[in-house]
């Protein structure tokens, strides 16, 4: 479906007639064993390891193949690999390419569990991690060592929402060390708002748990890779035993069809809420990539096609324990919970020390209490009223 607009592309995607058996949607094929009628058929399946050939449940069924094809098409990759969670996608993508004693560069505002994996698992392989300022740009080359194997990006960064200068980063890395594998956590963009592979990133990783599934009722990870990386990624992830259950994969594939429409509404609602927050006297700064106050806003405007419902804001002052609870525990619509990307609004709060514990580079932060919100599909006025009452409680 080349040249169609995203809404149209995503109506058609994931519906290859090979996998739909004349329905609108792909079949849900639950299978471990695949039955071969002839020795030749078994030989073919064993040798021919590309997606789309039934071999054994762990390598995927018709349901997986439909979604894998959709994700590769969506992000412009040579193929994709599925995992039981976004975290598994990140760790397996890294493990598929790193060797003992090598070095990895990781953006300093990477999702906290990504950092924990580097600090607690990669260290067991004597792999050293260097965290860098997400706004470092082409100066990334100063941090590249002879044994640097992977650069791991995430844009916007988790919680503090810094947007990378992606073309500057990638070009600088390619010029200095073309063998380095560049990966990005593309969960925020949902494969729609940013197309990292078009910027020559090798692997785009997502938690499909978030916007792709979109209803807070399933866990799934996906990594889309270019030609250079897909076979290594597929084989290594298989050897590491990675698989996803077909029912969840089916839901993710279904989620794709409404993804651009949902994102547009999340965008509209979140911009309204962010603009309102920006006017509040209690608010120091709003970290919403679409607002000029957000770090890397100029790169966001240049490289992204839109935004979603996830952003953060910081208060001018630090809330006391009682104020913090009064603010966050009594909201009617913003529920306190991890994750995001569903239809519902969510909120998490952080004091300075909470955030600093997730930042392992020279990161400056003032005292004000920090909140990250996911603006859902409720009416934005109801959400604003909810926050207004929270401010009145403090
Ligand atoms: C949630 C999240 C993940 C992890 O995804 P799970 O499916 O929850 O394992 C990875 N990266 C980012 C940016 C996330 O927000």
Coordinates of N, CA, C and O in Angstrom, one line a residue, residues 197-374:
X197 N 13.5 3.8 10.9 CA 14.3 3.2 9.9 C 14.6 4.0 8.6 O 15.6 3.9 7.9
X198 N 13.7 5.0 8.4 CA 13.9 6.0 7.3 C 15.1 6.9 7.7 O 15.6 7.6 6.8
X199 N 15.4 7.0 9.0 CA 16.6 7.8 9.4 C 17.9 6.9 9.5 O 18.8 7.3 10.1
X200 N 17.8 5.7 8.9 CA 18.9 4.8 8.9 C 19.2 4.1 10.3 O 20.3 3.7 10.5
X201 N 18.2 4.1 11.2 CA 18.3 3.3 12.4 C 18.2 1.9 12.0 O 17.4 1.6 11.1
X202 N 18.9 1.0 12.7 CA 18.8 -0.4 12.3 C 17.6 -1.2 12.8 O 17.0 -2.0 12.1
X203 N 17.3 -0.9 14.1 CA 16.2 -1.7 14.7 C 15.3 -0.7 15.5 O 15.7 0.0 16.4
X204 N 14.0 -0.8 15.2 CA 13.0 0.0 16.0 C 12.2 -0.9 16.8 O 11.5 -1.8 16.4
X205 N 12.2 -0.6 18.1 CA 11.6 -1.5 19.1 C 10.4 -0.9 19.8 O 10.4 0.4 20.0
X206 N 9.4 -1.6 20.0 CA 8.2 -1.1 20.6 C 7.6 -2.0 21.7 O 7.6 -3.2 21.5
X207 N 7.0 -1.4 22.7 CA 6.1 -2.1 23.5 C 4.7 -2.0 22.8 O 4.1 -0.9 22.9
X208 N 4.3 -3.0 22.2 CA 2.9 -3.0 21.6 C 1.8 -3.1 22.7 O 0.6 -2.9 22.4
X209 N 2.2 -3.3 23.9 CA 1.4 -3.2 25.1 C 0.7 -1.8 25.1 O -0.4 -1.7 25.6
X210 N 1.4 -0.8 24.6 CA 0.9 0.6 24.7 C -0.1 0.9 23.6 O -1.2 0.4 23.6
X211 N 0.2 1.8 22.7 CA -0.8 2.3 21.8 C -1.3 1.3 20.8 O -2.4 1.3 20.3
X212 N -0.4 0.3 20.4 CA -0.8 -0.6 19.3 C -2.0 -1.4 19.8 O -3.0 -1.5 19.2
X213 N -1.8 -2.1 20.9 CA -2.9 -2.8 21.5 C -4.0 -1.8 22.0 O -5.2 -1.9 21.7
X214 N -3.5 -0.8 22.7 CA -4.4 0.3 23.0 C -5.5 0.2 24.0 O -6.3 1.2 24.2
X215 N -5.7 -0.9 24.6 CA -6.8 -1.1 25.6 C -6.4 -1.6 26.9 O -7.2 -2.1 27.7
X216 N -5.1 -1.5 27.2 CA -4.6 -1.9 28.6 C -4.9 -3.3 29.0 O -5.2 -3.6 30.2
X217 N -5.0 -4.2 28.0 CA -5.4 -5.6 28.3 C -4.5 -6.7 27.7 O -4.9 -7.8 27.5
X218 N -3.3 -6.3 27.4 CA -2.4 -7.3 26.8 C -0.9 -6.8 26.8 O -0.7 -5.6 26.8
X219 N 0.0 -7.8 26.9 CA 1.4 -7.4 26.9 C 2.1 -8.0 25.6 O 1.8 -9.2 25.3
X220 N 2.8 -7.2 24.9 CA 3.5 -7.7 23.7 C 4.6 -6.7 23.3 O 4.5 -5.5 23.5
X221 N 5.7 -7.3 22.8 CA 6.8 -6.5 22.3 C 7.1 -6.8 20.8 O 6.7 -7.9 20.4
X222 N 7.6 -5.8 20.1 CA 8.0 -6.1 18.7 C 9.2 -5.3 18.4 O 9.4 -4.2 18.9
X223 N 10.0 -5.9 17.5 CA 11.2 -5.2 17.0 C 11.2 -5.3 15.5 O 11.1 -6.4 15.0
X224 N 11.3 -4.2 14.8 CA 11.3 -4.1 13.4 C 12.8 -3.9 13.0 O 13.4 -2.9 13.5
X225 N 13.3 -4.7 12.1 CA 14.7 -4.5 11.7 C 14.9 -4.3 10.2 O 14.1 -4.8 9.4
X226 N 16.0 -3.7 9.9 CA 16.4 -3.5 8.5 C 17.0 -4.8 7.9 O 17.2 -5.8 8.7
X227 N 17.4 -4.8 6.7 CA 18.0 -6.0 6.0 C 19.2 -6.4 6.7 O 19.5 -7.6 6.9
X228 N 20.0 -5.5 7.1 CA 21.3 -5.8 7.8 C 21.1 -6.6 9.0 O 22.0 -7.4 9.4
X229 N 20.1 -6.4 9.8 CA 19.9 -6.9 11.1 C 18.9 -8.0 11.3 O 18.9 -8.7 12.3
X230 N 17.9 -8.1 10.3 CA 16.8 -9.0 10.6 C 17.1 -10.4 10.9 O 16.6 -11.1 11.8
X231 N 18.0 -11.0 10.1 CA 18.3 -12.4 10.3 C 18.9 -12.7 11.6 O 18.6 -13.7 12.3
X232 N 19.9 -11.9 12.0 CA 20.5 -12.1 13.3 C 19.5 -11.9 14.4 O 19.5 -12.7 15.4
X233 N 18.7 -10.9 14.3 CA 17.7 -10.7 15.3 C 16.7 -11.8 15.4 O 16.4 -12.3 16.5
X234 N 16.2 -12.3 14.3 CA 15.3 -13.4 14.3 C 15.9 -14.7 14.9 O 15.3 -15.3 15.8
X235 N 17.1 -15.0 14.5 CA 17.7 -16.3 14.9 C 18.0 -16.2 16.4 O 17.8 -17.1 17.1
X236 N 18.6 -15.1 16.8 CA 19.1 -15.0 18.2 C 17.9 -15.0 19.1 O 17.9 -15.6 20.2
X237 N 16.8 -14.3 18.7 CA 15.6 -14.2 19.6 C 15.0 -15.6 19.7 O 14.5 -16.0 20.7
X238 N 15.0 -16.3 18.6 CA 14.5 -17.7 18.6 C 15.3 -18.6 19.5 O 14.8 -19.3 20.4
X239 N 16.6 -18.4 19.5 CA 17.5 -19.2 20.3 C 17.3 -18.9 21.8 O 17.4 -19.7 22.7
X240 N 16.9 -17.6 22.0 CA 16.6 -17.2 23.4 C 15.2 -17.5 23.8 O 14.8 -17.2 24.9
X241 N 14.5 -18.2 23.0 CA 13.2 -18.8 23.4 C 12.0 -17.8 23.3 O 11.0 -18.0 24.0
X242 N 12.2 -16.8 22.5 CA 11.1 -15.7 22.5 C 9.9 -16.1 21.7 O 10.1 -16.5 20.6
X243 N 8.7 -15.9 22.2 CA 7.5 -16.1 21.5 C 6.4 -15.3 22.1 O 6.6 -14.7 23.2
X244 N 5.3 -15.1 21.4 CA 4.2 -14.4 21.9 C 2.9 -15.2 21.7 O 2.8 -15.9 20.7
X245 N 1.9 -15.0 22.5 CA 0.7 -15.9 22.4 C -0.2 -15.3 21.3 O -0.3 -14.1 21.2
X246 N -0.8 -16.1 20.5 CA -1.5 -15.7 19.3 C -2.7 -14.8 19.6 O -3.1 -13.9 18.8
X247 N -3.4 -15.0 20.8 CA -4.5 -14.2 21.1 C -4.1 -12.7 21.3 O -4.8 -11.8 20.8
X248 N -3.0 -12.5 22.0 CA -2.5 -11.2 22.2 C -2.1 -10.5 20.9 O -2.3 -9.4 20.6
X249 N -1.4 -11.4 20.1 CA -1.0 -10.9 18.8 C -2.2 -10.4 17.9 O -2.1 -9.4 17.2
X250 N -3.2 -11.2 18.0 CA -4.4 -10.9 17.3 C -5.0 -9.5 17.7 O -5.3 -8.7 16.9
X251 N -5.0 -9.3 19.0 CA -5.5 -8.0 19.5 C -4.6 -6.9 19.1 O -5.2 -5.8 18.8
X252 N -3.3 -7.1 19.1 CA -2.4 -6.0 18.6 C -2.7 -5.7 17.2 O -2.7 -4.5 16.8
X253 N -2.9 -6.7 16.4 CA -3.1 -6.5 15.0 C -4.4 -5.8 14.8 O -4.5 -4.9 13.9
X254 N -5.4 -6.1 15.5 CA -6.7 -5.4 15.5 C -6.5 -3.9 15.9 O -7.1 -3.0 15.3
X255 N -5.7 -3.7 16.9 CA -5.5 -2.4 17.3 C -4.9 -1.5 16.3 O -5.1 -0.2 16.3
X256 N -4.1 -2.0 15.4 CA -3.5 -1.2 14.3 C -4.5 -0.4 13.5 O -4.2 0.7 13.0
X257 N -5.7 -1.0 13.3 CA -6.6 -0.4 12.4 C -7.2 0.9 12.9 O -7.6 1.8 12.1
X258 N -7.3 1.1 14.2 CA -7.8 2.3 14.8 C -6.7 3.2 15.3 O -6.9 4.3 15.9
X259 N -5.4 2.8 15.1 CA -4.3 3.5 15.8 C -4.2 5.0 15.4 O -4.1 5.8 16.3
X260 N -4.2 5.3 14.1 CA -4.1 6.7 13.7 C -5.2 7.6 14.3 O -5.0 8.7 14.7
X261 N -6.4 7.0 14.3 CA -7.6 7.7 14.7 C -7.5 8.0 16.2 O -7.8 9.1 16.7
X262 N -7.1 6.9 17.0 CA -6.9 7.1 18.4 C -5.8 8.1 18.7 O -6.0 8.9 19.6
X263 N -4.7 8.0 18.0 CA -3.6 8.9 18.3 C -4.0 10.3 18.1 O -3.6 11.2 18.9
X264 N -4.8 10.6 17.0 CA -5.2 12.0 16.8 C -6.1 12.5 17.9 O -5.9 13.7 18.3
X265 N -6.9 11.7 18.5 CA -7.7 12.2 19.6 C -6.9 12.3 20.9 O -7.1 13.3 21.6
X266 N -6.0 11.4 21.1 CA -5.1 11.5 22.2 C -4.3 12.9 22.1 O -4.1 13.6 23.1
X267 N -3.8 13.1 20.9 CA -3.1 14.3 20.6 C -3.9 15.6 20.9 O -3.5 16.5 21.7
X268 N -5.1 15.6 20.4 CA -6.0 16.8 20.6 C -6.2 17.0 22.1 O -6.1 18.1 22.6
X269 N -6.6 15.9 22.8 CA -6.9 16.0 24.2 C -5.6 16.4 25.0 O -5.7 17.3 25.9
X270 N -4.5 15.9 24.7 CA -3.3 16.1 25.5 C -2.8 17.6 25.3 O -2.3 18.2 26.2
X271 N -2.9 18.1 24.1 CA -2.5 19.5 23.8 C -3.4 20.4 24.6 O -2.9 21.4 25.2
X272 N -4.7 20.1 24.7 CA -5.6 21.0 25.5 C -5.2 21.0 26.9 O -5.2 22.0 27.6
X273 N -5.0 19.8 27.5 CA -4.6 19.7 28.9 C -3.3 20.3 29.1 O -3.1 21.0 30.1
X274 N -2.3 20.1 28.2 CA -1.0 20.7 28.4 C -1.0 22.2 28.4 O -0.4 22.9 29.2
X275 N -1.8 22.8 27.4 CA -1.9 24.2 27.4 C -2.5 24.8 28.6 O -2.1 25.8 29.1
X276 N -3.5 24.1 29.1 CA -4.2 24.5 30.4 C -3.2 24.5 31.5 O -3.1 25.4 32.3
X277 N -2.4 23.4 31.6 CA -1.4 23.3 32.7 C -0.4 24.4 32.6 O 0.1 24.9 33.6
X278 N 0.0 24.7 31.4 CA 1.0 25.7 31.2 C 0.6 27.1 31.8 O 1.5 27.9 32.2
X279 N -0.7 27.3 31.8 CA -1.2 28.6 32.3 C -1.3 28.6 33.9 O -1.6 29.6 34.5
X280 N -1.2 27.4 34.5 CA -1.5 27.4 35.9 C -0.3 28.0 36.7 O 0.9 27.7 36.4
X281 N -0.6 28.8 37.7 CA 0.5 29.5 38.4 C 1.4 28.5 39.2 O 2.6 28.8 39.5
X282 N 0.9 27.3 39.5 CA 1.7 26.3 40.3 C 2.7 25.6 39.4 O 3.6 24.9 39.9
X283 N 2.5 25.7 38.0 CA 3.3 24.8 37.1 C 4.6 25.6 36.7 O 4.5 26.7 36.2
X284 N 5.7 24.9 36.8 CA 7.0 25.4 36.4 C 7.2 25.2 34.9 O 7.5 26.1 34.2
X285 N 7.0 24.0 34.5 CA 7.3 23.7 33.1 C 6.5 22.5 32.6 O 6.2 21.5 33.4
X286 N 6.0 22.5 31.3 CA 5.3 21.4 30.7 C 6.3 20.7 29.7 O 6.8 21.4 28.9
X287 N 6.4 19.4 29.9 CA 7.3 18.6 29.0 C 6.4 17.9 28.0 O 6.1 16.7 28.2
X288 N 5.9 18.6 27.0 CA 5.1 18.0 26.0 C 5.8 18.3 24.7 O 5.9 19.5 24.4
X289 N 6.2 17.3 23.9 CA 7.0 17.5 22.7 C 6.4 18.6 21.8 O 7.2 19.2 21.1
X290 N 5.1 18.7 21.8 CA 4.5 19.6 20.8 C 4.5 21.1 21.3 O 4.2 22.0 20.6
X291 N 5.0 21.3 22.6 CA 5.1 22.6 23.2 C 6.5 23.1 23.1 O 7.4 22.4 23.4
X292 N 6.7 24.4 22.8 CA 8.1 24.9 22.6 C 8.9 24.8 23.9 O 10.1 24.8 23.8
X293 N 8.3 24.6 25.1 CA 9.0 24.6 26.3 C 9.7 23.2 26.5 O 10.4 23.0 27.5
X294 N 9.4 22.2 25.6 CA 9.8 20.9 25.8 C 11.2 20.7 25.2 O 11.4 21.1 24.0
X295 N 12.1 20.0 25.8 CA 13.5 19.8 25.3 C 13.5 19.0 24.0 O 13.0 17.9 23.9
X296 N 14.1 19.6 23.0 CA 14.2 19.0 21.7 C 12.9 19.2 20.8 O 12.7 18.6 19.8
X297 N 12.1 20.2 21.2 CA 10.9 20.5 20.5 C 11.2 20.8 19.0 O 10.4 20.4 18.1
X298 N 12.3 21.4 18.7 CA 12.6 21.7 17.3 C 12.8 20.5 16.5 O 12.5 20.4 15.3
X299 N 13.4 19.4 17.1 CA 13.6 18.2 16.4 C 12.2 17.4 16.3 O 12.0 16.7 15.3
X300 N 11.4 17.6 17.3 CA 10.1 17.0 17.2 C 9.3 17.5 16.0 O 8.7 16.7 15.2
X301 N 9.3 18.8 15.9 CA 8.5 19.4 14.8 C 9.1 19.0 13.4 O 8.3 18.7 12.5
X302 N 10.4 18.8 13.4 CA 11.0 18.4 12.1 C 10.8 17.0 11.7 O 10.5 16.6 10.6
X303 N 10.8 16.1 12.8 CA 10.9 14.6 12.5 C 9.7 13.8 12.7 O 9.5 12.7 12.2
X304 N 8.8 14.3 13.6 CA 7.6 13.6 14.0 C 6.4 14.1 13.2 O 6.3 15.3 12.9
X305 N 5.4 13.2 12.9 CA 4.2 13.7 12.2 C 3.1 14.0 13.2 O 2.0 14.5 12.7
X306 N 3.3 13.9 14.5 CA 2.2 14.3 15.4 C 2.6 13.8 16.8 O 3.7 13.2 17.0
X307 N 1.7 13.9 17.8 CA 2.0 13.5 19.1 C 0.9 12.6 19.6 O -0.1 12.3 18.9
X308 N 0.9 12.3 20.9 CA -0.1 11.4 21.5 C -0.5 11.9 22.8 O -0.5 13.1 23.1
X309 N -0.9 11.1 23.8 CA -1.4 11.5 25.1 C -0.4 11.6 26.2 O -0.8 11.9 27.3
X310 N 0.8 11.2 26.0 CA 1.8 11.1 27.1 C 2.7 12.3 27.2 O 3.4 12.6 26.2
X311 N 2.7 12.9 28.4 CA 3.6 14.0 28.6 C 3.8 14.2 30.1 O 3.1 13.5 30.9
X312 N 4.6 15.2 30.5 CA 4.9 15.4 31.9 C 4.8 16.9 32.2 O 4.8 17.7 31.3
X313 N 4.7 17.2 33.5 CA 4.8 18.6 33.9 C 5.4 18.6 35.3 O 5.3 17.7 36.1
X314 N 6.1 19.8 35.6 CA 6.7 19.9 36.9 C 6.1 21.1 37.6 O 5.9 22.2 37.0
X315 N 5.9 21.0 38.9 CA 5.4 22.1 39.7 C 6.6 23.0 40.1 O 7.7 22.6 40.0
X316 N 6.2 24.2 40.5 CA 7.3 25.1 41.0 C 7.9 24.7 42.3 O 9.0 24.9 42.6
X317 N 7.0 24.1 43.1 CA 7.5 23.7 44.5 C 7.4 22.2 44.7 O 6.6 21.5 44.0
X318 N 8.1 21.8 45.7 CA 8.0 20.4 46.1 C 6.8 20.1 47.0 O 6.7 20.8 48.0
X319 N 6.0 19.2 46.7 CA 4.8 18.9 47.5 C 5.3 18.1 48.7 O 6.1 17.3 48.6
X320 N 4.6 18.4 49.8 CA 4.9 17.6 51.0 C 4.2 16.2 50.8 O 3.4 16.1 49.8
X321 N 4.5 15.3 51.6 CA 4.0 13.9 51.5 C 2.4 14.0 51.5 O 1.8 13.3 50.7
X322 N 1.9 14.9 52.3 CA 0.4 15.0 52.4 C -0.2 15.6 51.2 O -1.2 15.2 50.7
X323 N 0.5 16.7 50.7 CA 0.0 17.3 49.5 C 0.1 16.4 48.3 O -0.8 16.4 47.4
X324 N 1.2 15.7 48.2 CA 1.4 14.7 47.1 C 0.2 13.8 47.1 O -0.4 13.5 46.0
X325 N -0.1 13.2 48.2 CA -1.2 12.2 48.3 C -2.5 12.9 48.0 O -3.4 12.4 47.2
X326 N -2.7 14.1 48.5 CA -4.0 14.8 48.2 C -4.2 15.1 46.8 O -5.3 15.0 46.2
X327 N -3.1 15.4 46.1 CA -3.1 15.7 44.6 C -3.5 14.4 43.9 O -4.4 14.4 43.0
X328 N -2.8 13.3 44.1 CA -2.8 12.2 43.2 C -3.8 11.1 43.6 O -4.2 10.3 42.7
X329 N -4.2 11.1 44.8 CA -5.0 9.9 45.3 C -6.5 10.1 45.0 O -7.3 9.2 45.1
X330 N -6.9 11.3 44.8 CA -8.3 11.6 44.7 C -8.8 12.0 43.4 O -9.9 12.6 43.2
X331 N -8.1 11.7 42.3 CA -8.5 12.1 41.0 C -9.6 11.2 40.5 O -9.6 10.0 40.8
X332 N -10.5 11.7 39.8 CA -11.7 10.9 39.3 C -11.3 10.2 38.0 O -11.8 9.1 37.8
X333 N -10.5 10.8 37.2 CA -10.2 10.2 35.8 C -8.8 9.8 35.7 O -8.5 8.7 35.0
X334 N -7.8 10.5 36.2 CA -6.4 10.1 36.1 C -6.1 9.1 37.2 O -6.0 9.5 38.4
X335 N -6.1 7.9 36.8 CA -5.8 6.8 37.8 C -4.3 6.6 37.9 O -3.6 6.8 36.9
X336 N -3.9 6.2 39.1 CA -2.4 6.0 39.4 C -2.1 4.6 38.9 O -2.6 3.7 39.5
X337 N -1.2 4.5 37.9 CA -0.8 3.2 37.5 C 0.3 3.3 36.4 O 0.4 4.3 35.7
X338 N 1.1 2.2 36.4 CA 2.2 2.2 35.4 C 1.6 1.9 34.0 O 0.4 1.6 33.9
X339 N 2.4 2.1 33.0 CA 2.1 1.9 31.6 C 1.2 3.1 31.1 O 0.9 4.0 31.8
X340 N 0.8 3.0 29.8 CA 0.1 4.0 29.1 C -0.3 3.5 27.8 O 0.1 2.4 27.4
X341 N -1.0 4.3 27.0 CA -1.4 4.0 25.6 C -2.7 3.3 25.5 O -3.1 3.0 24.4
X342 N -3.4 3.2 26.6 CA -4.8 2.7 26.6 C -5.8 3.8 26.4 O -5.4 5.0 26.2
X343 N -7.1 3.5 26.4 CA -8.1 4.6 26.2 C -8.2 5.5 27.4 O -8.9 6.5 27.3
X344 N -7.6 5.1 28.5 CA -7.9 5.8 29.8 C -6.8 6.6 30.3 O -5.6 6.4 29.9
X345 N -7.1 7.6 31.1 CA -6.0 8.5 31.6 C -5.4 7.9 32.8 O -6.0 7.3 33.6
X346 N -4.1 8.2 32.9 CA -3.2 7.7 34.0 C -2.3 8.8 34.5 O -2.0 9.7 33.7
X347 N -1.8 8.6 35.7 CA -0.9 9.6 36.3 C 0.1 8.9 37.2 O -0.2 8.0 37.9
X348 N 1.3 9.4 37.2 CA 2.4 9.0 38.1 C 3.1 10.2 38.6 O 3.3 11.2 37.8
X349 N 3.5 10.2 39.9 CA 4.2 11.4 40.4 C 5.6 11.0 40.9 O 5.9 9.9 41.2
X350 N 6.5 12.0 40.8 CA 7.9 11.7 41.1 C 8.5 12.9 41.9 O 8.3 14.1 41.5
X351 N 9.1 12.7 43.0 CA 9.9 13.7 43.7 C 11.3 13.8 43.0 O 11.6 12.8 42.3
X352 N 12.0 14.8 43.3 CA 13.3 15.0 42.6 C 14.2 13.7 42.8 O 14.8 13.3 41.8
X353 N 14.2 13.2 44.0 CA 15.2 12.0 44.2 C 14.7 10.8 43.4 O 15.5 10.0 43.0
X354 N 13.4 10.7 43.2 CA 12.9 9.5 42.4 C 13.4 9.6 41.0 O 13.9 8.6 40.4
X355 N 13.4 10.8 40.4 CA 13.8 11.0 39.0 C 15.3 10.9 38.9 O 15.8 10.3 38.0
X356 N 16.0 11.5 39.9 CA 17.5 11.5 39.8 C 18.0 10.0 39.9 O 19.0 9.7 39.3
X357 N 17.3 9.1 40.6 CA 17.7 7.7 40.7 C 17.6 7.0 39.3 O 18.1 6.0 39.1
X358 N 16.9 7.7 38.4 CA 16.8 7.1 37.0 C 17.7 7.8 36.0 O 17.5 7.6 34.8
X359 N 18.6 8.7 36.5 CA 19.4 9.5 35.6 C 20.8 9.3 35.9 O 21.3 9.8 37.0
X360 N 21.6 8.6 35.1 CA 23.0 8.3 35.4 C 24.0 9.1 34.5 O 25.0 8.7 34.1
X361 N 23.6 10.4 34.2 CA 24.5 11.3 33.5 C 24.3 12.6 34.2 O 23.4 12.8 35.1
X362 N 25.0 13.6 33.8 CA 24.9 14.9 34.4 C 23.5 15.6 34.0 O 23.4 16.1 33.0
X363 N 22.6 15.4 35.0 CA 21.2 15.8 34.7 C 20.8 16.8 35.7 O 20.9 16.6 36.9
X364 N 20.3 17.9 35.3 CA 19.9 19.0 36.2 C 18.4 19.0 36.4 O 17.7 18.9 35.5
X365 N 18.0 19.2 37.6 CA 16.6 19.2 37.9 C 16.4 20.1 39.1 O 17.1 20.0 40.1
X366 N 15.4 21.0 39.1 CA 15.0 21.7 40.3 C 14.1 21.0 41.1 O 13.7 19.8 40.9
X367 N 13.6 21.6 42.2 CA 13.0 20.9 43.3 C 11.5 20.5 43.1 O 11.0 19.6 43.8
X368 N 10.8 21.1 42.2 CA 9.4 20.9 42.0 C 9.0 19.4 41.8 O 9.7 18.7 41.1
X369 N 7.9 19.0 42.3 CA 7.3 17.7 42.1 C 6.9 17.5 40.7 O 6.5 18.5 40.0
X370 N 7.2 16.3 40.2 CA 7.0 16.0 38.7 C 5.9 15.1 38.6 O 5.6 14.2 39.4
X371 N 5.1 15.3 37.5 CA 4.0 14.3 37.2 C 4.1 13.9 35.7 O 4.3 14.8 34.9
X372 N 3.9 12.6 35.5 CA 3.7 12.2 34.1 C 2.3 11.8 33.9 O 1.8 11.0 34.8
X373 N 1.6 12.3 32.9 CA 0.3 11.9 32.7 C 0.1 11.2 31.3 O 0.8 11.5 30.4
X374 N -0.8 10.3 31.3 CA -1.3 9.8 30.0 C -2.7 10.3 29.8 O -3.6 10.0 30.6

